[in-house]
Coordinates of C-alpha atoms in Angstrom, one line a residue:
M30 CA 20.1 32.6 20.7
A31 CA 16.1 32.2 20.7
R32 CA 15.8 36.0 20.3
L33 CA 18.4 35.7 17.5
L34 CA 16.4 33.4 15.6
R35 CA 13.0 35.0 16.0
L36 CA 14.5 38.2 14.9
L37 CA 16.0 36.4 11.6
A38 CA 12.8 34.5 11.1
V39 CA 10.9 37.7 11.2
V40 CA 13.1 39.1 8.9
A41 CA 13.2 36.6 6.5
A42 CA 9.1 36.2 6.3
A43 CA 8.7 40.1 6.1
L44 CA 11.3 40.0 2.8
L45 CA 9.3 36.7 1.7
L46 CA 5.7 38.4 2.1
A47 CA 7.2 41.6 0.6
A48 CA 7.5 39.7 -2.8
A49 CA 3.5 38.4 -2.8
S50 CA 1.7 39.9 -5.8
P51 CA -1.4 42.1 -5.1
A52 CA -3.4 39.5 -6.5
A53 CA -2.2 36.7 -4.2
M54 CA -2.8 39.0 -1.3
A55 CA -6.3 39.6 -2.4
G56 CA -9.9 38.2 -0.4
G57 CA -12.1 39.7 2.1
P58 CA -12.2 39.0 5.6
V59 CA -14.3 36.0 6.4
E60 CA -16.1 34.5 10.3
V61 CA -14.0 31.4 10.4
G62 CA -10.6 30.5 11.4
V63 CA -8.2 27.9 10.7
N64 CA -5.8 25.8 12.9
W65 CA -2.4 25.5 11.4
G66 CA -0.9 22.4 13.1
S67 CA 3.1 21.6 12.8
Q68 CA 3.0 17.6 13.4
L69 CA 4.1 17.4 9.5
S70 CA 7.3 15.2 8.5
H71 CA 8.2 18.2 6.0
P72 CA 5.9 21.4 6.7
L73 CA 5.4 23.9 4.1
L74 CA 6.9 27.1 3.6
P75 CA 5.2 29.8 6.2
S76 CA 5.3 32.6 3.8
S77 CA 3.7 30.7 1.4
V78 CA 1.5 29.8 3.5
V79 CA 0.8 33.1 4.8
K80 CA 0.2 34.1 1.2
M81 CA -2.5 31.2 0.8
L82 CA -4.3 32.5 3.9
K83 CA -4.6 36.3 2.8
A84 CA -5.4 35.0 -1.0
N85 CA -8.7 33.2 0.6
G86 CA -9.6 35.5 2.9
I87 CA -8.7 33.6 6.3
S88 CA -8.6 36.3 9.0
R89 CA -7.8 34.1 11.5
V90 CA -5.1 31.3 12.9
K91 CA -4.9 29.3 16.3
M92 CA -1.6 27.2 16.6
F93 CA -0.6 24.4 18.9
D94 CA 2.7 26.4 19.9
A95 CA 4.8 29.5 19.2
D96 CA 7.9 28.2 17.0
P97 CA 9.0 31.4 15.4
W98 CA 9.7 30.1 11.9
P99 CA 5.6 30.3 11.2
V100 CA 4.5 33.1 13.9
G101 CA 7.0 35.1 11.9
A102 CA 5.4 34.8 8.9
L103 CA 2.4 35.5 10.4
V104 CA 4.4 39.6 11.9
D105 CA 2.6 42.3 9.5
S106 CA -0.1 40.0 7.9
G107 CA -3.2 41.2 9.7
I108 CA -4.3 37.8 10.3
E109 CA -5.3 37.1 14.0
V110 CA -3.5 34.7 16.3
M111 CA -3.7 32.5 18.9
L112 CA -0.7 30.9 20.0
G113 CA -0.3 27.9 21.7
I114 CA 1.9 26.3 25.2
P115 CA 1.9 22.6 24.9
N116 CA 0.6 20.2 27.2
D117 CA 4.3 19.0 28.2
M118 CA 5.2 23.1 29.3
L119 CA 2.3 23.2 32.0
E120 CA 4.2 22.5 34.5
T121 CA 6.9 24.5 33.5
M122 CA 4.5 27.4 33.7
N123 CA 3.5 26.4 36.9
S124 CA 6.6 28.8 37.9
Y125 CA 5.6 32.3 37.3
G126 CA 8.9 33.4 36.7
N127 CA 8.8 31.1 33.5
A128 CA 5.3 31.7 32.5
K129 CA 6.8 35.8 32.7
D130 CA 9.8 34.7 30.4
W131 CA 7.3 33.2 27.7
V132 CA 5.3 36.1 27.7
S133 CA 8.6 38.3 27.4
E134 CA 9.8 36.0 24.5
N135 CA 6.8 35.2 22.5
V136 CA 4.1 38.1 22.8
T137 CA 5.5 41.4 23.8
S138 CA 8.6 40.6 21.6
Y139 CA 7.1 41.0 18.4
G140 CA 5.2 44.6 19.6
D141 CA 2.3 45.5 17.7
K142 CA 3.6 43.9 14.3
L143 CA 1.6 40.1 15.4
K144 CA -2.1 40.4 15.9
L145 CA -2.2 38.3 18.8
K146 CA -5.7 37.7 20.4
Y147 CA -5.1 34.3 22.6
V148 CA -2.9 32.2 24.2
A149 CA -3.9 29.1 24.3
V150 CA -2.8 27.3 27.6
G151 CA -2.6 23.7 26.4
N152 CA -4.6 21.5 24.3
E153 CA -7.1 19.3 25.8
P154 CA -5.4 18.5 28.8
F155 CA -8.7 16.7 30.8
L156 CA -8.7 14.5 28.1
K157 CA -9.9 10.8 29.6
A158 CA -6.9 9.2 27.9
Y159 CA -4.5 11.6 29.6
N160 CA -5.5 10.1 32.9
G161 CA -5.4 12.8 34.5
S162 CA -1.8 13.7 33.6
F163 CA -2.5 17.8 33.6
M164 CA -5.4 18.0 36.0
K165 CA -3.3 19.6 39.0
T166 CA -0.8 21.8 36.5
T167 CA -3.5 23.3 33.8
F168 CA -5.4 25.8 35.9
P169 CA -1.9 27.4 37.4
A170 CA -0.9 27.6 34.0
L171 CA -3.5 29.6 33.0
K172 CA -3.1 31.8 36.0
N173 CA 0.4 32.7 35.7
V174 CA 0.3 33.2 32.0
Q175 CA -2.8 35.9 32.2
K176 CA -0.6 37.2 35.1
A177 CA 2.3 37.5 33.0
L178 CA -0.1 39.2 30.1
D179 CA -1.6 41.4 32.6
E180 CA 2.0 42.6 34.2
A181 CA 3.7 43.0 30.7
G182 CA 0.9 45.4 29.6
V183 CA -1.1 43.6 27.3
G184 CA -3.5 41.5 29.4
D185 CA -7.0 43.9 27.7
K186 CA -6.3 42.6 24.7
V187 CA -4.2 39.1 25.2
K188 CA -6.4 36.9 27.1
A189 CA -4.8 33.2 28.0
V190 CA -7.1 30.7 27.5
V191 CA -7.5 26.8 27.5
P192 CA -8.5 24.6 24.8
L193 CA -11.0 21.8 26.0
N194 CA -12.3 18.3 24.1
A195 CA -16.3 18.4 24.5
D196 CA -15.1 15.1 27.0
V197 CA -15.1 18.0 29.4
Y198 CA -18.8 17.9 30.0
V199 CA -21.8 15.4 30.1
S200 CA -25.3 14.8 29.6
P201 CA -26.7 11.9 31.8
D202 CA -30.0 12.0 29.6
D203 CA -28.3 12.8 26.5
K204 CA -30.7 16.1 26.4
P205 CA -28.3 19.4 26.3
S206 CA -30.2 20.9 28.8
S207 CA -29.0 18.1 31.3
G208 CA -26.1 19.4 30.5
A209 CA -23.1 19.4 33.5
F210 CA -19.2 19.2 33.9
R211 CA -18.2 15.9 34.5
P212 CA -18.5 15.2 38.3
D213 CA -14.3 14.1 38.2
I214 CA -13.5 17.6 37.4
N215 CA -16.5 19.4 38.2
D216 CA -15.0 21.4 40.7
L217 CA -12.0 22.4 38.9
M218 CA -14.1 23.4 35.7
T219 CA -16.1 25.6 37.9
D220 CA -13.0 27.7 39.5
M221 CA -11.7 27.7 36.1
V222 CA -15.0 29.1 34.2
K223 CA -15.2 31.9 36.9
F224 CA -11.3 32.9 36.5
L225 CA -11.8 33.0 32.6
H226 CA -15.4 34.8 33.1
D227 CA -13.5 37.2 35.6
H228 CA -10.4 38.3 33.4
G229 CA -12.9 38.8 29.7
A230 CA -11.6 35.4 28.5
P231 CA -13.7 33.3 26.6
F232 CA -13.9 29.4 26.8
V233 CA -12.5 27.2 24.1
V234 CA -14.3 24.0 22.9
N235 CA -14.1 21.5 20.4
I236 CA -16.6 19.9 18.7
Y237 CA -16.4 16.6 16.4
P238 CA -19.4 15.1 14.8
F239 CA -17.2 13.2 13.0
L240 CA -16.3 11.6 16.2
S241 CA -19.3 11.1 17.1
L242 CA -20.3 9.0 14.6
Y243 CA -16.9 7.4 14.8
Q244 CA -17.2 6.0 17.8
S245 CA -20.7 4.5 18.4
D246 CA -21.8 2.2 15.4
D247 CA -25.3 3.5 17.0
F248 CA -25.2 7.2 16.3
P249 CA -27.7 8.3 14.3
F250 CA -25.8 9.0 10.5
E251 CA -27.9 11.7 9.9
F252 CA -27.5 13.8 13.0
A253 CA -23.9 14.2 12.3
F254 CA -24.6 16.8 9.4
F255 CA -27.0 20.1 9.2
D256 CA -29.2 18.9 6.5
G257 CA -30.2 15.3 7.9
G258 CA -33.7 16.3 8.7
R259 CA -33.7 14.9 12.5
N260 CA -35.4 16.1 14.9
I261 CA -34.4 15.5 18.6
Q262 CA -36.6 17.0 21.4
D263 CA -35.4 18.8 24.3
K264 CA -37.0 20.2 27.2
G265 CA -39.1 23.5 26.6
G266 CA -39.9 23.0 23.4
I267 CA -36.4 23.0 21.9
S268 CA -35.7 20.5 19.1
Y269 CA -32.1 20.0 17.8
T270 CA -31.6 18.9 14.3
N271 CA -28.0 18.1 14.5
V272 CA -25.2 17.2 17.0
F273 CA -23.0 20.1 16.7
D274 CA -25.7 22.3 18.1
A275 CA -26.5 19.7 20.8
N276 CA -23.3 19.5 21.7
Y277 CA -22.5 23.2 21.7
D278 CA -26.0 24.0 24.2
T279 CA -24.9 21.0 26.5
L280 CA -21.9 23.4 27.3
V281 CA -24.0 26.3 27.7
N282 CA -26.2 24.9 30.4
A283 CA -22.9 23.0 32.0
L284 CA -21.8 27.1 32.1
K285 CA -25.0 27.8 33.5
K286 CA -24.7 25.2 36.1
A287 CA -21.3 26.7 37.2
G288 CA -22.3 30.3 37.2
V289 CA -21.3 31.5 34.1
P290 CA -24.1 31.6 32.1
N291 CA -23.1 34.6 29.7
L292 CA -19.4 33.5 29.1
K293 CA -18.4 33.6 25.5
V294 CA -17.6 30.3 23.8
I295 CA -15.5 29.9 21.0
V296 CA -15.0 26.7 19.0
G297 CA -11.5 25.8 18.9
E298 CA -11.9 23.0 16.4
A299 CA -14.3 21.5 14.3
G300 CA -13.9 20.0 11.1
W301 CA -14.1 16.6 9.3
P302 CA -11.4 13.8 7.8
T303 CA -11.3 12.8 4.6
D304 CA -9.6 9.7 4.2
G305 CA -8.4 7.3 6.9
N306 CA -12.1 5.6 7.8
K307 CA -15.5 4.6 5.8
N308 CA -16.8 7.4 6.9
A309 CA -14.0 10.1 6.1
N310 CA -14.3 11.3 2.5
L311 CA -14.5 14.0 0.2
K312 CA -17.8 14.0 -0.1
L313 CA -18.9 13.7 3.6
A314 CA -16.0 16.5 4.3
R315 CA -17.8 18.7 1.8
R316 CA -21.4 18.2 3.1
F317 CA -20.8 18.7 6.7
Y318 CA -18.1 22.1 5.9
D319 CA -20.7 23.3 3.6
G320 CA -23.4 22.9 6.3
L321 CA -21.3 24.4 9.0
L322 CA -20.4 27.3 6.7
E323 CA -24.1 28.3 5.9
K324 CA -24.9 28.0 9.3
L325 CA -22.3 30.4 10.3
S326 CA -23.3 33.0 7.5
K327 CA -26.4 33.1 8.9
D328 CA -25.6 34.4 12.8
E329 CA -28.2 31.8 13.9
G330 CA -26.2 30.4 16.9
T331 CA -28.0 27.1 18.5
P332 CA -31.2 27.3 19.9
V333 CA -30.0 27.8 23.7
R334 CA -27.6 31.0 22.4
P335 CA -28.7 32.4 19.3
G336 CA -26.4 34.9 17.5
K337 CA -22.7 34.8 16.3
M338 CA -20.2 32.2 16.4
E339 CA -17.2 31.8 16.6
V340 CA -15.3 28.8 14.9
Y341 CA -11.8 28.0 13.6
L342 CA -11.9 24.9 11.0
F343 CA -9.7 22.0 11.5
G344 CA -7.5 21.4 10.0
L345 CA -5.4 23.3 7.3
F346 CA -2.9 20.8 6.3
D347 CA -3.0 16.9 6.6
E348 CA -0.5 15.9 9.1
D349 CA 1.6 12.8 8.6
M350 CA 3.2 12.5 12.0
K351 CA 0.3 12.3 14.2
S352 CA -0.5 10.1 16.4
I353 CA -2.9 7.2 14.9
A354 CA -4.0 6.0 18.4
P355 CA -7.9 7.7 18.2
G356 CA -7.9 6.2 14.5
N357 CA -5.9 6.6 10.7
F358 CA -8.1 9.6 9.8
E359 CA -6.0 11.5 12.3
R360 CA -3.6 12.3 9.4
H361 CA -6.4 13.2 7.1
W362 CA -8.3 16.5 8.8
G363 CA -6.8 18.9 5.9
I364 CA -9.1 21.2 3.7
F365 CA -5.8 21.2 1.9
T366 CA -3.5 18.5 0.8
Y367 CA 0.1 18.1 1.9
D368 CA 1.4 19.9 -0.9
G369 CA -1.4 22.9 -0.1
K370 CA -4.1 22.3 -2.9
P371 CA -7.6 22.4 -2.0
K372 CA -9.6 19.5 -1.7
F373 CA -13.1 20.1 -2.4
P374 CA -14.9 23.0 -3.8
M375 CA -15.9 25.2 -0.4
D376 CA -17.4 29.1 0.1
L377 CA -15.7 30.4 3.0
T378 CA -18.3 32.7 3.2
G379 CA -21.1 30.2 3.8
K380 CA -23.4 31.6 0.6
G381 CA -23.2 28.5 -1.2
H382 CA -20.9 29.7 -4.0
D383 CA -18.4 26.8 -3.6
K384 CA -15.3 27.2 -6.0
M385 CA -11.9 25.5 -5.2
L386 CA -9.8 27.6 -2.5
S387 CA -6.3 29.2 -3.6
P388 CA -3.3 27.0 -2.8
V389 CA -0.3 27.6 -1.4
P390 CA 1.7 29.2 -4.2
D391 CA 5.5 29.1 -5.0
V392 CA 5.6 24.9 -4.6
E393 CA 8.4 23.2 -6.1
Y394 CA 8.6 18.9 -6.1
L395 CA 12.0 16.7 -6.0
P396 CA 12.1 14.5 -9.0
H397 CA 9.0 12.5 -10.2
Q398 CA 10.4 8.9 -9.4
W399 CA 8.9 6.5 -7.2
C400 CA 10.0 3.8 -5.0
V401 CA 8.3 0.8 -5.7
F402 CA 8.1 -3.0 -5.2
D403 CA 10.7 -4.8 -7.5
D404 CA 8.7 -8.3 -8.2
G405 CA 11.9 -9.7 -9.5
A406 CA 13.3 -10.1 -6.5
N407 CA 14.9 -13.2 -5.3
D408 CA 14.3 -13.3 -2.0
K409 CA 10.7 -12.1 -0.9
S410 CA 11.3 -13.7 2.2
K411 CA 12.0 -10.6 4.0
L412 CA 9.1 -8.4 2.7
P413 CA 6.9 -9.0 5.6
G414 CA 9.2 -6.8 8.1
N415 CA 10.0 -4.2 5.3
I416 CA 6.3 -3.3 5.0
Q417 CA 6.0 -3.5 8.4
Y418 CA 8.8 -1.4 8.8
A419 CA 8.0 0.9 5.9
C420 CA 4.7 1.3 7.5
A421 CA 5.8 2.3 10.8
S422 CA 8.3 4.9 10.0
G423 CA 6.0 6.4 6.9
D424 CA 2.4 6.6 6.2
C425 CA 0.2 3.9 5.6
T426 CA -3.5 5.2 6.8
A427 CA -4.9 5.0 3.1
L428 CA -4.7 1.7 2.8
G429 CA -7.1 0.7 5.5
Y430 CA -10.6 -0.2 4.7
G431 CA -12.7 1.8 3.4
C432 CA -9.7 4.5 2.7
S433 CA -8.7 6.1 -0.4
C434 CA -6.3 3.4 -1.7
N435 CA -8.1 0.8 -0.2
G436 CA -8.9 -2.3 -2.8
L437 CA -5.1 -2.1 -4.3
D438 CA -3.5 -5.7 -5.6
E439 CA -0.7 -6.8 -3.3
K440 CA 2.0 -5.5 -5.4
S441 CA 0.2 -2.0 -5.4
N442 CA -0.2 -2.1 -2.0
I443 CA 3.5 -3.0 -1.1
S444 CA 4.9 -0.3 -3.2
Y445 CA 2.6 2.4 -1.8
A446 CA 4.1 1.6 1.8
F447 CA 7.8 1.7 0.6
N448 CA 7.2 5.0 -1.7
M449 CA 6.0 6.5 1.5
Y450 CA 8.8 6.0 3.4
F451 CA 10.8 6.5 0.1
Q452 CA 9.3 9.9 -0.2
M453 CA 9.1 11.2 3.6
Q454 CA 12.9 10.3 3.4
D455 CA 13.6 13.1 1.0
Q456 CA 13.8 10.3 -1.8
D457 CA 17.1 9.4 -0.6
V458 CA 17.8 6.6 -2.9
R459 CA 19.2 4.2 0.4
A460 CA 15.4 4.6 1.2
C461 CA 14.7 2.3 -1.3
D462 CA 16.0 -0.6 -0.8
F463 CA 14.2 -2.9 1.8
D464 CA 17.0 -5.7 1.4
G465 CA 16.9 -5.4 -2.6
L466 CA 13.1 -5.6 -2.8
A467 CA 12.2 -2.3 -4.1
K468 CA 13.3 -0.2 -7.3
I469 CA 13.1 3.5 -7.8
T470 CA 11.1 4.2 -11.5
D471 CA 10.1 7.1 -13.0
K472 CA 6.7 6.0 -14.3
N473 CA 4.1 7.5 -12.0
A474 CA 3.0 4.7 -9.8
S475 CA -0.6 5.6 -8.9
T476 CA -3.1 3.6 -9.7
R477 CA -7.2 2.9 -9.6
G478 CA -7.7 6.3 -8.0
C479 CA -4.9 6.2 -5.1
L480 CA -2.2 9.1 -5.4
F481 CA 1.6 7.5 -4.9
P482 CA 2.7 11.5 -3.8
V483 CA 5.9 12.6 -4.4
Q484 CA 8.2 14.7 -2.3
V485 CA 8.9 18.6 -3.1
L486 CA 11.8 20.3 -3.1
S487 CA 13.2 21.4 0.4
A488 CA 13.2 25.8 1.1
S489 CA 17.0 25.5 1.6
G490 CA 17.6 25.8 -2.4
R491 CA 14.8 28.0 -2.6
A492 CA 15.5 31.2 -0.1
A493 CA 14.3 34.5 -2.0
P494 CA 17.0 36.9 -4.1
G495 CA 17.7 39.6 -1.9
L496 CA 17.5 38.0 1.6
G497 CA 20.6 38.7 3.6
W498 CA 23.2 35.7 4.5
A499 CA 21.8 35.5 7.8
A500 CA 18.2 35.0 7.2
A501 CA 19.0 32.7 4.1
A502 CA 21.2 30.6 6.3
F503 CA 18.4 30.4 9.0
L504 CA 16.4 29.3 6.3
A505 CA 18.4 26.7 5.1
A506 CA 19.4 25.3 8.3
A507 CA 16.1 25.6 10.0
V508 CA 13.6 23.5 7.3
M509 CA 12.8 21.2 5.0
V510 CA 9.9 21.5 3.5
F511 CA 7.7 18.2 1.9
V512 CA 4.2 20.1 0.5

């Protein structure tokens, strides 16, 4: 059944991509990649996303699973792909038979039509927050997946890697030169990086200057950016003007201590959120990206590791289903909005010629209607419980302190919560009741710079003309599109 779904996905994606105009496909390659996440209540139509990637010249994509629907859209696209194996599958991959089946199902079945470069085994599995849950399963899974790739005859061009958070290494005195792997995982990390080195695979690390700023009130604000002018001195006369370089070189020094000084490093995630925190906004995000992209365009590298760097921006779209345990900003990392529009001008080549990127094409919206608080309701005693329900099942992260919708009056706050739930439920009239406290209106509820979004038309009604019944049925059954 899985193979049939994959075949249908590939066929549908190929037919949909064939309809793309030459103009939509224009755009040269750039040196950055993007992370294409999937934790959205209503993901965008993959074929349209691929059109957008190609229109903007984005040539690399990192994914967090191997879902055949988006992967099928990348077939024959020429875009380099990193597929993912989620953390909850790591124990399964401890069986070589399962790893072999996964490679057969998700790698070799595509042949040369998918430009696959890496398989990401897990995602930040050694985070301290996981309390060692994946400590015993990650390395065996990595070895089994690489062995399966090798035996399938693709190990020379497809490498198994493990994207890791920057918390796997430390510096006792906050100097990059003192960088070393965390004491509790030093032996494991040393074995793992030597395995990567022996198999020609890179070290993939996620670096977030925003989180450095978020996690400590004492962190120097300007040091989070590339134009702050702040200098921190290290041994040997080396100075650092930004935390990105300092973090990267802390890893490089940890790799030296582990005996693999020349192991290639890829930054698997780097970005800046645009909402959900006082420092998460469009102005600061643009400042961060402009600095990062300019740096990458110069191929200057870092003080300890000069030269070209490979970086994947995080992320492509806002993801309204992500956990907000780390902070409300988690749902707002996208450089594109929920409906595929660019948030601010960028120049992915880093030359400083900022302009709005090409949006995701072919987006159709549901009727322009909103669910709002009915202040004429007789019994308002049930308001607190209904607001709590709406925010627990919807997304109220923009309402927090310092966020884009902070400062609304009480009525507008309630309406925002109700509308987010209503839209995430595909504008089902039953989702705008709340014990008689809400009503549907065709008057745009957006106010005071706060966007009250409208859902988009489901993909089930938008199968491309000429698709076979099986492909059309697959698309209709598989997806609800929220752009």
